[in-house]
Amino acid sequence: MDRIELIAPCHFGLEAILKKEIQDLGYEISIVEDGRVSFYGDVAAICRANVFLRTAERVLLKAGSFKAETFDELFEKTKQIPWETYIPKNGKFWVVKAASVKSKLFSPSDIQSIMKKAMVNRMKDHYHVDWFDEDGAAYPVRVFLKKDVVTVGIDTSGTSLHKRGYRQYQSKAPITETLAAALIMLTPWTKNRILVDPFCGSGTFPIEAAMIAANIAPGMNRSFTAEEWTNYIPKKAWYDAVNEANEKVDMDVDVDIQGYDVDDEVIRAARKNAEAAGVEELIHFQQRAVKDLRHPKKYGFVITNPPYGERLEEKEALPALYAEFGESFRNLDSWSAYMITSFEETERYFGRKADKNRKIYNGMIKTYFYQFMGPKPPRAKKLLEEQVAKS
């Protein structure tokens, strides 16, 4: 089957995680840019990327790329793209989004309108019609302009990939599923290590960790826009991707993943979300305040999204909350802690300077991913000797 190029947008700063995911699926990277990774594959790659990628926001089929400094250039070069290769006569097509950075063409509405006209022009010539009913499958187009270079992609995902389908209940300041998965994958955590989230909210960190541990593909139980593209993607390619995902699931995995929250209602919601994700048996949720954070075992991980304090009265409570968190963590001998927060005085009140700190935008909020590293565990044999000596 012909080689195509796909574009996978992601959170800024987390491109390396997505790049590795794509390579692990067996695809060749074409370019890594701020906020997106492009790669080569066949038509089946559209299905596999949507089903398996944990950290991509969506998967776009690259239709073309060209330089345009005027609207005339934009029209003519958009018209040169072979739209009929992708869109059938009854397809519904429109430019759903246009973004422009450091380009002479910067009006999203004008870009969208002119490109739609160019697409219609091309399709009229090919299909020999003057009017399109557009009552078939949807082919939404997304456009990026950067330094006058126009990149055109057809959205194969539809609803953003962070919507796995399990989060029916959410807390006040939820972290997206794709960002949670990427942050977990940034840490050295593996399924044989303990993971605790003391501010679990709707349960996103524990649920994503459990899905990683059990090898559950994030897109297994949702639908995608391109499933209706029967003119371009055989239905069998979707069935094959889902069958491959089902074969990889390991629900017998032995894990210790825990989620705590001070609000009992929030914990009930987290349990329902875990049940919807099919991982409720792999996570222990419990109503517990951060001051009561403790665990008897060594070399565990805390990965969490503590309150930021978006309202004034919440901000006033943050110093005490982060101080309690820091005090509890100091009693977890040999553990590591990773937290994403916009609270600027995190290190001061947590009581320790982070070993690493990474700026990440959570939506429009500038946050930091603080990384407090504990010691590496001894090799399994040495650890067993220590346990035997203590018993």
mmCIF file of C-alpha atoms in Angstrom:
data_model
loop_
_atom_site.group_PDB
_atom_site.id
_atom_site.type_symbol
_atom_site.label_atom_id
_atom_site.label_comp_id
_atom_site.label_asym_id
_atom_site.label_seq_id
_atom_site.Cartn_x
_atom_site.Cartn_y
_atom_site.Cartn_z
ATOM 1 C CA MET A 1 0.000 0.000 0.000
ATOM 2 C CA ASP A 2 1.173 3.544 -0.732
ATOM 3 C CA ARG A 3 3.265 5.372 1.828
ATOM 4 C CA ILE A 4 1.512 8.344 3.422
ATOM 5 C CA GLU A 5 2.620 10.981 5.930
ATOM 6 C CA LEU A 6 0.738 11.501 9.176
ATOM 7 C CA ILE A 7 0.929 14.366 11.688
ATOM 8 C CA ALA A 8 0.354 13.832 15.406
ATOM 9 C CA PRO A 9 -0.052 17.022 17.499
ATOM 10 C CA CYS A 10 0.837 16.801 21.190
ATOM 11 C CA HIS A 11 1.482 18.969 24.255
ATOM 12 C CA PHE A 12 4.392 21.384 23.803
ATOM 13 C CA GLY A 13 7.522 19.984 25.424
ATOM 14 C CA LEU A 14 6.433 16.351 25.252
ATOM 15 C CA GLU A 15 7.347 15.633 21.626
ATOM 16 C CA ALA A 16 10.124 13.179 22.591
ATOM 17 C CA ILE A 17 7.631 10.933 24.413
ATOM 18 C CA LEU A 18 5.308 10.840 21.388
ATOM 19 C CA LYS A 19 8.239 10.263 19.019
ATOM 20 C CA LYS A 20 9.239 7.155 20.987
ATOM 21 C CA GLU A 21 5.648 5.884 20.980
ATOM 22 C CA ILE A 22 5.461 6.215 17.194
ATOM 23 C CA GLN A 23 8.820 4.475 16.728
ATOM 24 C CA ASP A 24 7.684 1.666 19.051
ATOM 25 C CA LEU A 25 4.725 1.153 16.689
ATOM 26 C CA GLY A 26 7.292 0.630 13.922
ATOM 27 C CA TYR A 27 6.923 3.876 11.970
ATOM 28 C CA GLU A 28 9.582 6.180 10.562
ATOM 29 C CA ILE A 29 9.686 9.734 11.909
ATOM 30 C CA SER A 30 9.758 12.432 9.220
ATOM 31 C CA ILE A 31 10.007 15.556 11.395
ATOM 32 C CA VAL A 32 9.687 16.643 15.030
ATOM 33 C CA GLU A 33 8.452 20.196 15.565
ATOM 34 C CA ASP A 34 7.087 22.196 18.497
ATOM 35 C CA GLY A 35 3.829 20.540 19.468
ATOM 36 C CA ARG A 36 3.743 17.857 16.771
ATOM 37 C CA VAL A 37 5.502 14.812 15.358
ATOM 38 C CA SER A 38 5.144 13.702 11.720
ATOM 39 C CA PHE A 39 5.780 10.163 10.507
ATOM 40 C CA TYR A 40 5.421 7.827 7.535
ATOM 41 C CA GLY A 41 3.193 4.788 7.329
ATOM 42 C CA ASP A 42 0.527 3.082 5.238
ATOM 43 C CA VAL A 43 -3.250 3.481 5.511
ATOM 44 C CA ALA A 44 -3.312 0.934 8.350
ATOM 45 C CA ALA A 45 -1.070 3.334 10.317
ATOM 46 C CA ILE A 46 -4.043 5.714 10.596
ATOM 47 C CA CYS A 47 -5.959 3.021 12.484
ATOM 48 C CA ARG A 48 -3.059 1.837 14.645
ATOM 49 C CA ALA A 49 -1.952 5.373 15.561
ATOM 50 C CA ASN A 50 -5.466 6.325 16.682
ATOM 51 C CA VAL A 51 -5.905 3.134 18.696
ATOM 52 C CA PHE A 52 -2.447 2.889 20.303
ATOM 53 C CA LEU A 53 -0.937 6.363 20.797
ATOM 54 C CA ARG A 54 -1.304 7.543 24.407
ATOM 55 C CA THR A 55 0.199 11.024 24.108
ATOM 56 C CA ALA A 56 -1.052 12.320 20.725
ATOM 57 C CA GLU A 57 -3.969 14.760 20.662
ATOM 58 C CA ARG A 58 -5.148 13.560 17.258
ATOM 59 C CA VAL A 59 -3.862 11.995 14.023
ATOM 60 C CA LEU A 60 -3.918 14.018 10.796
ATOM 61 C CA LEU A 61 -3.469 12.691 7.285
ATOM 62 C CA LYS A 62 -1.083 15.135 5.613
ATOM 63 C CA ALA A 63 -2.675 16.303 2.363
ATOM 64 C CA GLY A 64 -0.023 18.834 1.377
ATOM 65 C CA SER A 65 2.486 21.504 2.342
ATOM 66 C CA PHE A 66 3.460 24.654 0.468
ATOM 67 C CA LYS A 67 4.553 28.277 0.844
ATOM 68 C CA ALA A 68 1.922 31.005 0.504
ATOM 69 C CA GLU A 69 2.330 34.713 1.203
ATOM 70 C CA THR A 70 -0.868 35.894 -0.507
ATOM 71 C CA PHE A 71 -4.449 34.666 -0.585
ATOM 72 C CA ASP A 72 -4.125 34.061 -4.338
ATOM 73 C CA GLU A 73 -1.192 31.722 -3.668
ATOM 74 C CA LEU A 74 -3.145 30.015 -0.908
ATOM 75 C CA PHE A 75 -6.106 29.432 -3.245
ATOM 76 C CA GLU A 76 -4.061 28.127 -6.174
ATOM 77 C CA LYS A 77 -1.830 25.829 -4.130
ATOM 78 C CA THR A 78 -4.741 24.457 -2.107
ATOM 79 C CA LYS A 79 -6.467 23.697 -5.418
ATOM 80 C CA GLN A 80 -3.411 21.704 -6.560
ATOM 81 C CA ILE A 81 -3.848 19.200 -3.706
ATOM 82 C CA PRO A 82 -5.507 16.000 -5.057
ATOM 83 C CA TRP A 83 -8.553 16.225 -2.760
ATOM 84 C CA GLU A 84 -10.405 13.597 -4.790
ATOM 85 C CA THR A 85 -7.857 11.020 -3.552
ATOM 86 C CA TYR A 86 -9.257 11.403 -0.040
ATOM 87 C CA ILE A 87 -12.770 12.854 -0.320
ATOM 88 C CA PRO A 88 -15.595 11.119 -2.212
ATOM 89 C CA LYS A 89 -18.298 12.942 -4.159
ATOM 90 C CA ASN A 90 -20.731 12.972 -1.202
ATOM 91 C CA GLY A 91 -18.072 13.726 1.468
ATOM 92 C CA LYS A 92 -18.631 16.543 3.938
ATOM 93 C CA PHE A 93 -15.510 18.723 3.899
ATOM 94 C CA TRP A 94 -14.582 22.010 5.563
ATOM 95 C CA VAL A 95 -11.603 23.726 7.202
ATOM 96 C CA VAL A 96 -12.416 23.215 10.853
ATOM 97 C CA LYS A 97 -9.407 25.118 12.183
ATOM 98 C CA ALA A 98 -6.636 27.391 10.896
ATOM 99 C CA ALA A 99 -3.698 28.540 13.036
ATOM 100 C CA SER A 100 -1.066 31.058 11.937
ATOM 101 C CA VAL A 101 2.317 31.886 13.490
ATOM 102 C CA LYS A 102 4.746 34.482 12.093
ATOM 103 C CA SER A 103 3.016 34.420 8.679
ATOM 104 C CA LYS A 104 1.741 37.109 6.349
ATOM 105 C CA LEU A 105 -1.628 35.360 6.204
ATOM 106 C CA PHE A 106 -3.017 35.438 9.725
ATOM 107 C CA SER A 107 -6.823 35.724 9.610
ATOM 108 C CA PRO A 108 -8.205 32.238 10.453
ATOM 109 C CA SER A 109 -11.659 32.941 9.009
ATOM 110 C CA ASP A 110 -10.231 34.203 5.694
ATOM 111 C CA ILE A 111 -7.832 31.256 5.451
ATOM 112 C CA GLN A 112 -10.697 28.823 6.114
ATOM 113 C CA SER A 113 -13.017 30.455 3.579
ATOM 114 C CA ILE A 114 -10.456 30.670 0.750
ATOM 115 C CA MET A 115 -9.255 27.104 1.228
ATOM 116 C CA LYS A 116 -12.820 25.754 1.213
ATOM 117 C CA LYS A 117 -13.463 27.588 -2.099
ATOM 118 C CA ALA A 118 -10.269 26.094 -3.563
ATOM 119 C CA MET A 119 -11.292 22.605 -2.454
ATOM 120 C CA VAL A 120 -14.759 23.008 -3.996
ATOM 121 C CA ASN A 121 -13.180 24.258 -7.238
ATOM 122 C CA ARG A 122 -10.894 21.232 -7.465
ATOM 123 C CA MET A 123 -13.686 18.783 -6.616
ATOM 124 C CA LYS A 124 -16.063 20.350 -9.173
ATOM 125 C CA ASP A 125 -13.495 19.834 -11.914
ATOM 126 C CA HIS A 126 -12.907 16.214 -10.894
ATOM 127 C CA TYR A 127 -16.481 15.087 -10.213
ATOM 128 C CA HIS A 128 -18.054 17.249 -12.976
ATOM 129 C CA VAL A 129 -20.757 18.674 -10.730
ATOM 130 C CA ASP A 130 -21.708 22.202 -9.723
ATOM 131 C CA TRP A 131 -23.064 21.351 -6.271
ATOM 132 C CA PHE A 132 -22.056 18.989 -3.463
ATOM 133 C CA ASP A 133 -24.726 17.665 -1.096
ATOM 134 C CA GLU A 134 -22.046 16.815 1.490
ATOM 135 C CA ASP A 135 -24.313 14.238 3.135
ATOM 136 C CA GLY A 136 -21.650 11.540 3.484
ATOM 137 C CA ALA A 137 -18.718 10.941 5.849
ATOM 138 C CA ALA A 138 -16.939 13.927 7.429
ATOM 139 C CA TYR A 139 -13.469 15.035 6.272
ATOM 140 C CA PRO A 140 -12.516 17.949 8.561
ATOM 141 C CA VAL A 141 -9.367 19.808 7.474
ATOM 142 C CA ARG A 142 -6.886 21.449 9.862
ATOM 143 C CA VAL A 143 -4.315 23.986 8.663
ATOM 144 C CA PHE A 144 -1.101 25.294 10.274
ATOM 145 C CA LEU A 145 0.793 28.305 8.924
ATOM 146 C CA LYS A 146 4.285 28.934 10.232
ATOM 147 C CA LYS A 147 6.642 31.447 8.603
ATOM 148 C CA ASP A 148 4.421 31.387 5.492
ATOM 149 C CA VAL A 149 4.636 27.593 5.129
ATOM 150 C CA VAL A 150 1.149 26.059 4.998
ATOM 151 C CA THR A 151 0.689 22.498 6.270
ATOM 152 C CA VAL A 152 -2.653 20.889 5.468
ATOM 153 C CA GLY A 153 -3.992 17.832 7.303
ATOM 154 C CA ILE A 154 -7.284 15.927 7.249
ATOM 155 C CA ASP A 155 -8.374 15.002 10.767
ATOM 156 C CA THR A 156 -8.755 11.222 11.114
ATOM 157 C CA SER A 157 -9.565 11.283 14.842
ATOM 158 C CA GLY A 158 -12.506 13.658 15.200
ATOM 159 C CA THR A 159 -12.965 14.093 18.934
ATOM 160 C CA SER A 160 -9.559 14.696 20.541
ATOM 161 C CA LEU A 161 -7.695 11.518 21.503
ATOM 162 C CA HIS A 162 -7.504 12.611 25.142
ATOM 163 C CA LYS A 163 -11.181 11.634 25.346
ATOM 164 C CA ARG A 164 -10.678 7.913 25.870
ATOM 165 C CA GLY A 165 -14.328 7.445 26.788
ATOM 166 C CA TYR A 166 -13.865 6.449 30.433
ATOM 167 C CA ARG A 167 -13.974 9.816 32.192
ATOM 168 C CA GLN A 168 -17.691 10.265 32.809
ATOM 169 C CA TYR A 169 -17.104 12.113 36.071
ATOM 170 C CA GLN A 170 -14.439 14.750 36.588
ATOM 171 C CA SER A 171 -13.097 16.973 39.352
ATOM 172 C CA LYS A 172 -12.734 20.772 39.277
ATOM 173 C CA ALA A 173 -9.309 20.989 37.622
ATOM 174 C CA PRO A 174 -8.818 17.737 35.717
ATOM 175 C CA ILE A 175 -5.647 16.899 33.858
ATOM 176 C CA THR A 176 -6.174 15.533 30.344
ATOM 177 C CA GLU A 177 -5.645 11.844 29.772
ATOM 178 C CA THR A 178 -2.949 12.427 27.129
ATOM 179 C CA LEU A 179 -0.989 14.779 29.402
ATOM 180 C CA ALA A 180 -1.289 12.394 32.368
ATOM 181 C CA ALA A 181 -0.009 9.500 30.251
ATOM 182 C CA ALA A 182 2.891 11.590 28.916
ATOM 183 C CA LEU A 183 3.933 12.711 32.414
ATOM 184 C CA ILE A 184 3.858 9.134 33.718
ATOM 185 C CA MET A 185 5.994 8.079 30.746
ATOM 186 C CA LEU A 186 8.449 10.898 31.544
ATOM 187 C CA THR A 187 9.194 9.262 34.892
ATOM 188 C CA PRO A 188 11.147 6.023 35.486
ATOM 189 C CA TRP A 189 7.969 4.368 36.866
ATOM 190 C CA THR A 190 7.326 0.823 35.676
ATOM 191 C CA LYS A 191 4.464 -1.548 36.469
ATOM 192 C CA ASN A 192 6.493 -3.392 39.109
ATOM 193 C CA ARG A 193 6.904 -0.205 41.179
ATOM 194 C CA ILE A 194 4.349 1.323 43.564
ATOM 195 C CA LEU A 195 2.466 4.411 42.356
ATOM 196 C CA VAL A 196 0.383 6.669 44.593
ATOM 197 C CA ASP A 197 -1.569 9.798 43.657
ATOM 198 C CA PRO A 198 -2.577 11.623 46.877
ATOM 199 C CA PHE A 199 -4.684 14.201 44.974
ATOM 200 C CA CYS A 200 -6.259 11.783 42.513
ATOM 201 C CA GLY A 201 -9.423 13.757 41.705
ATOM 202 C CA SER A 202 -11.284 11.937 38.933
ATOM 203 C CA GLY A 203 -8.522 9.294 38.908
ATOM 204 C CA THR A 204 -6.745 10.154 35.676
ATOM 205 C CA PHE A 205 -3.158 9.424 36.804
ATOM 206 C CA PRO A 206 -3.969 6.048 38.442
ATOM 207 C CA ILE A 207 -6.223 5.024 35.528
ATOM 208 C CA GLU A 208 -3.652 5.926 32.866
ATOM 209 C CA ALA A 209 -0.944 4.117 34.872
ATOM 210 C CA ALA A 210 -3.141 1.011 35.144
ATOM 211 C CA MET A 211 -3.823 1.090 31.413
ATOM 212 C CA ILE A 212 -0.090 1.338 30.720
ATOM 213 C CA ALA A 213 0.620 -1.524 33.140
ATOM 214 C CA ALA A 214 -2.060 -3.789 31.625
ATOM 215 C CA ASN A 215 -1.102 -2.759 28.083
ATOM 216 C CA ILE A 216 -4.606 -1.475 27.337
ATOM 217 C CA ALA A 217 -4.571 0.665 24.191
ATOM 218 C CA PRO A 218 -6.203 4.048 24.916
ATOM 219 C CA GLY A 219 -8.338 4.067 21.762
ATOM 220 C CA MET A 220 -9.744 0.553 22.024
ATOM 221 C CA ASN A 221 -13.218 1.566 23.143
ATOM 222 C CA ARG A 222 -13.965 4.718 21.177
ATOM 223 C CA SER A 223 -14.749 5.688 17.620
ATOM 224 C CA PHE A 224 -12.873 7.862 15.110
ATOM 225 C CA THR A 225 -13.965 10.070 12.221
ATOM 226 C CA ALA A 226 -11.917 8.075 9.692
ATOM 227 C CA GLU A 227 -13.814 4.861 10.450
ATOM 228 C CA GLU A 228 -16.399 6.189 7.978
ATOM 229 C CA TRP A 229 -13.786 6.759 5.240
ATOM 230 C CA THR A 230 -14.609 3.494 3.499
ATOM 231 C CA ASN A 231 -13.463 5.002 0.186
ATOM 232 C CA TYR A 232 -9.928 5.313 1.580
ATOM 233 C CA ILE A 233 -9.479 2.962 4.548
ATOM 234 C CA PRO A 234 -10.734 -0.652 4.422
ATOM 235 C CA LYS A 235 -12.915 -1.592 7.411
ATOM 236 C CA LYS A 236 -10.595 -4.557 7.940
ATOM 237 C CA ALA A 237 -7.747 -2.178 8.873
ATOM 238 C CA TRP A 238 -9.792 -0.936 11.860
ATOM 239 C CA TYR A 239 -10.748 -4.486 12.890
ATOM 240 C CA ASP A 240 -7.102 -5.552 12.666
ATOM 241 C CA ALA A 241 -5.953 -2.644 14.866
ATOM 242 C CA VAL A 242 -8.539 -3.381 17.550
ATOM 243 C CA ASN A 243 -7.808 -7.139 17.421
ATOM 244 C CA GLU A 244 -4.096 -6.395 17.821
ATOM 245 C CA ALA A 245 -4.908 -4.189 20.825
ATOM 246 C CA ASN A 246 -7.090 -6.902 22.405
ATOM 247 C CA GLU A 247 -4.337 -9.486 22.045
ATOM 248 C CA LYS A 248 -1.870 -7.273 23.916
ATOM 249 C CA VAL A 249 -4.040 -6.731 27.023
ATOM 250 C CA ASP A 250 -2.722 -8.368 30.211
ATOM 251 C CA MET A 251 -5.236 -8.090 33.054
ATOM 252 C CA ASP A 252 -3.236 -10.566 35.176
ATOM 253 C CA VAL A 253 -0.510 -7.973 35.759
ATOM 254 C CA ASP A 254 0.509 -7.572 39.422
ATOM 255 C CA VAL A 255 0.461 -3.859 40.299
ATOM 256 C CA ASP A 256 0.250 -1.556 43.317
ATOM 257 C CA ILE A 257 -1.499 1.621 42.136
ATOM 258 C CA GLN A 258 -3.359 3.800 44.632
ATOM 259 C CA GLY A 259 -5.395 6.973 44.462
ATOM 260 C CA TYR A 260 -6.335 9.136 47.443
ATOM 261 C CA ASP A 261 -8.479 12.233 47.782
ATOM 262 C CA VAL A 262 -9.870 14.064 50.797
ATOM 263 C CA ASP A 263 -13.324 14.222 49.153
ATOM 264 C CA ASP A 264 -15.298 10.973 49.373
ATOM 265 C CA GLU A 265 -17.611 12.002 46.521
ATOM 266 C CA VAL A 266 -14.574 12.539 44.265
ATOM 267 C CA ILE A 267 -13.275 9.072 45.184
ATOM 268 C CA ARG A 268 -16.621 7.530 44.204
ATOM 269 C CA ALA A 269 -16.380 9.302 40.827
ATOM 270 C CA ALA A 270 -12.794 8.047 40.347
ATOM 271 C CA ARG A 271 -13.940 4.470 41.004
ATOM 272 C CA LYS A 272 -16.693 4.817 38.389
ATOM 273 C CA ASN A 273 -14.178 6.155 35.873
ATOM 274 C CA ALA A 274 -11.806 3.260 36.591
ATOM 275 C CA GLU A 275 -14.677 0.839 36.097
ATOM 276 C CA ALA A 276 -15.517 2.473 32.746
ATOM 277 C CA ALA A 277 -11.849 2.087 31.742
ATOM 278 C CA GLY A 278 -11.893 -1.591 32.768
ATOM 279 C CA VAL A 279 -9.104 -1.183 35.348
ATOM 280 C CA GLU A 280 -11.039 -0.942 38.641
ATOM 281 C CA GLU A 281 -9.423 -4.192 39.857
ATOM 282 C CA LEU A 282 -5.926 -2.749 39.371
ATOM 283 C CA ILE A 283 -6.373 0.406 41.498
ATOM 284 C CA HIS A 284 -7.058 0.956 45.183
ATOM 285 C CA PHE A 285 -8.966 4.221 45.766
ATOM 286 C CA GLN A 286 -9.397 5.583 49.267
ATOM 287 C CA GLN A 287 -10.631 8.743 50.972
ATOM 288 C CA ARG A 288 -7.501 10.076 52.649
ATOM 289 C CA ALA A 289 -5.999 13.522 53.300
ATOM 290 C CA VAL A 290 -2.457 14.237 52.114
ATOM 291 C CA LYS A 291 -1.269 14.544 55.734
ATOM 292 C CA ASP A 292 -2.109 10.832 56.077
ATOM 293 C CA LEU A 293 -0.027 9.810 53.049
ATOM 294 C CA ARG A 294 2.055 6.769 54.003
ATOM 295 C CA HIS A 295 3.118 3.391 52.633
ATOM 296 C CA PRO A 296 5.099 0.536 54.223
ATOM 297 C CA LYS A 297 7.089 -0.334 51.108
ATOM 298 C CA LYS A 298 10.181 1.396 49.713
ATOM 299 C CA TYR A 299 11.125 2.853 46.315
ATOM 300 C CA GLY A 300 7.637 3.976 45.359
ATOM 301 C CA PHE A 301 6.439 6.856 43.204
ATOM 302 C CA VAL A 302 4.117 9.740 43.939
ATOM 303 C CA ILE A 303 2.764 11.167 40.673
ATOM 304 C CA THR A 304 0.131 13.829 41.157
ATOM 305 C CA ASN A 305 -1.671 16.992 40.095
ATOM 306 C CA PRO A 306 -2.217 18.884 43.395
ATOM 307 C CA PRO A 307 -4.584 21.887 43.653
ATOM 308 C CA TYR A 308 -3.336 25.056 41.951
ATOM 309 C CA GLY A 309 -5.648 27.514 43.721
ATOM 310 C CA GLU A 310 -7.537 29.122 40.860
ATOM 311 C CA ARG A 311 -9.750 31.073 43.274
ATOM 312 C CA LEU A 312 -8.415 33.497 45.920
ATOM 313 C CA GLU A 313 -9.721 31.520 48.916
ATOM 314 C CA GLU A 314 -8.098 28.360 47.514
ATOM 315 C CA LYS A 315 -4.778 30.168 46.949
ATOM 316 C CA GLU A 316 -4.658 31.104 50.627
ATOM 317 C CA ALA A 317 -4.823 27.430 51.592
ATOM 318 C CA LEU A 318 -1.987 26.316 49.290
ATOM 319 C CA PRO A 319 1.040 27.018 51.530
ATOM 320 C CA ALA A 320 -0.344 24.814 54.321
ATOM 321 C CA LEU A 321 -1.427 22.104 51.867
ATOM 322 C CA TYR A 322 1.983 21.897 50.146
ATOM 323 C CA ALA A 323 3.732 21.953 53.527
ATOM 324 C CA GLU A 324 1.621 18.979 54.649
ATOM 325 C CA PHE A 325 2.412 17.212 51.394
ATOM 326 C CA GLY A 326 6.155 17.825 51.886
ATOM 327 C CA GLU A 327 6.070 16.612 55.475
ATOM 328 C CA SER A 328 4.265 13.394 54.508
ATOM 329 C CA PHE A 329 6.652 12.785 51.631
ATOM 330 C CA ARG A 330 9.719 13.131 53.895
ATOM 331 C CA ASN A 331 8.434 10.093 55.804
ATOM 332 C CA LEU A 332 8.346 8.017 52.623
ATOM 333 C CA ASP A 333 11.930 6.849 52.786
ATOM 334 C CA SER A 334 13.502 6.270 49.345
ATOM 335 C CA TRP A 335 10.441 7.393 47.331
ATOM 336 C CA SER A 336 10.330 9.746 44.325
ATOM 337 C CA ALA A 337 7.710 12.463 43.790
ATOM 338 C CA TYR A 338 6.523 14.055 40.556
ATOM 339 C CA MET A 339 3.919 16.816 40.513
ATOM 340 C CA ILE A 340 2.453 19.176 37.952
ATOM 341 C CA THR A 341 1.292 22.495 39.382
ATOM 342 C CA SER A 342 1.137 26.222 38.642
ATOM 343 C CA PHE A 343 1.825 27.127 42.296
ATOM 344 C CA GLU A 344 4.987 29.241 42.071
ATOM 345 C CA GLU A 345 6.149 28.552 45.640
ATOM 346 C CA THR A 346 5.922 24.780 45.455
ATOM 347 C CA GLU A 347 9.565 24.108 46.381
ATOM 348 C CA ARG A 348 9.515 26.565 49.293
ATOM 349 C CA TYR A 349 6.526 24.971 51.011
ATOM 350 C CA PHE A 350 7.222 21.390 49.915
ATOM 351 C CA GLY A 351 10.539 21.869 51.702
ATOM 352 C CA ARG A 352 12.885 20.673 48.998
ATOM 353 C CA LYS A 353 14.357 21.934 45.742
ATOM 354 C CA ALA A 354 13.336 19.822 42.755
ATOM 355 C CA ASP A 355 16.036 17.734 41.068
ATOM 356 C CA LYS A 356 14.434 18.607 37.729
ATOM 357 C CA ASN A 357 11.785 21.090 36.684
ATOM 358 C CA ARG A 358 9.992 21.236 33.355
ATOM 359 C CA LYS A 359 7.661 23.972 32.104
ATOM 360 C CA ILE A 360 4.475 22.558 30.560
ATOM 361 C CA TYR A 361 1.266 24.256 29.461
ATOM 362 C CA ASN A 362 -1.822 22.510 30.823
ATOM 363 C CA GLY A 363 -4.367 24.084 28.482
ATOM 364 C CA MET A 364 -3.720 27.819 28.804
ATOM 365 C CA ILE A 365 -2.234 27.501 32.300
ATOM 366 C CA LYS A 366 1.560 27.640 32.640
ATOM 367 C CA THR A 367 2.529 24.805 34.955
ATOM 368 C CA TYR A 368 5.736 23.145 36.112
ATOM 369 C CA PHE A 369 6.460 19.445 36.370
ATOM 370 C CA TYR A 370 8.545 19.167 39.546
ATOM 371 C CA GLN A 371 10.658 16.028 39.856
ATOM 372 C CA PHE A 372 11.992 15.002 43.276
ATOM 373 C CA MET A 373 14.140 11.928 42.744
ATOM 374 C CA GLY A 374 14.601 9.200 45.287
ATOM 375 C CA PRO A 375 17.418 6.620 45.215
ATOM 376 C CA LYS A 376 17.300 3.835 42.664
ATOM 377 C CA PRO A 377 16.235 0.477 44.126
ATOM 378 C CA PRO A 378 18.917 -2.168 44.560
ATOM 379 C CA ARG A 379 18.946 -5.053 42.132
ATOM 380 C CA ALA A 380 16.275 -7.691 42.803
ATOM 381 C CA LYS A 381 18.709 -10.138 44.434
ATOM 382 C CA LYS A 382 20.055 -7.546 46.854
ATOM 383 C CA LEU A 383 16.517 -6.411 47.683
ATOM 384 C CA LEU A 384 15.483 -10.006 48.435
ATOM 385 C CA GLU A 385 18.508 -10.425 50.734
ATOM 386 C CA GLU A 386 17.521 -7.273 52.630
ATOM 387 C CA GLN A 387 13.925 -8.522 53.049
ATOM 388 C CA VAL A 388 15.131 -11.944 54.271
ATOM 389 C CA ALA A 389 17.499 -10.309 56.766
ATOM 390 C CA LYS A 390 14.656 -8.207 58.225
ATOM 391 C CA SER A 391 12.240 -11.150 58.556
#
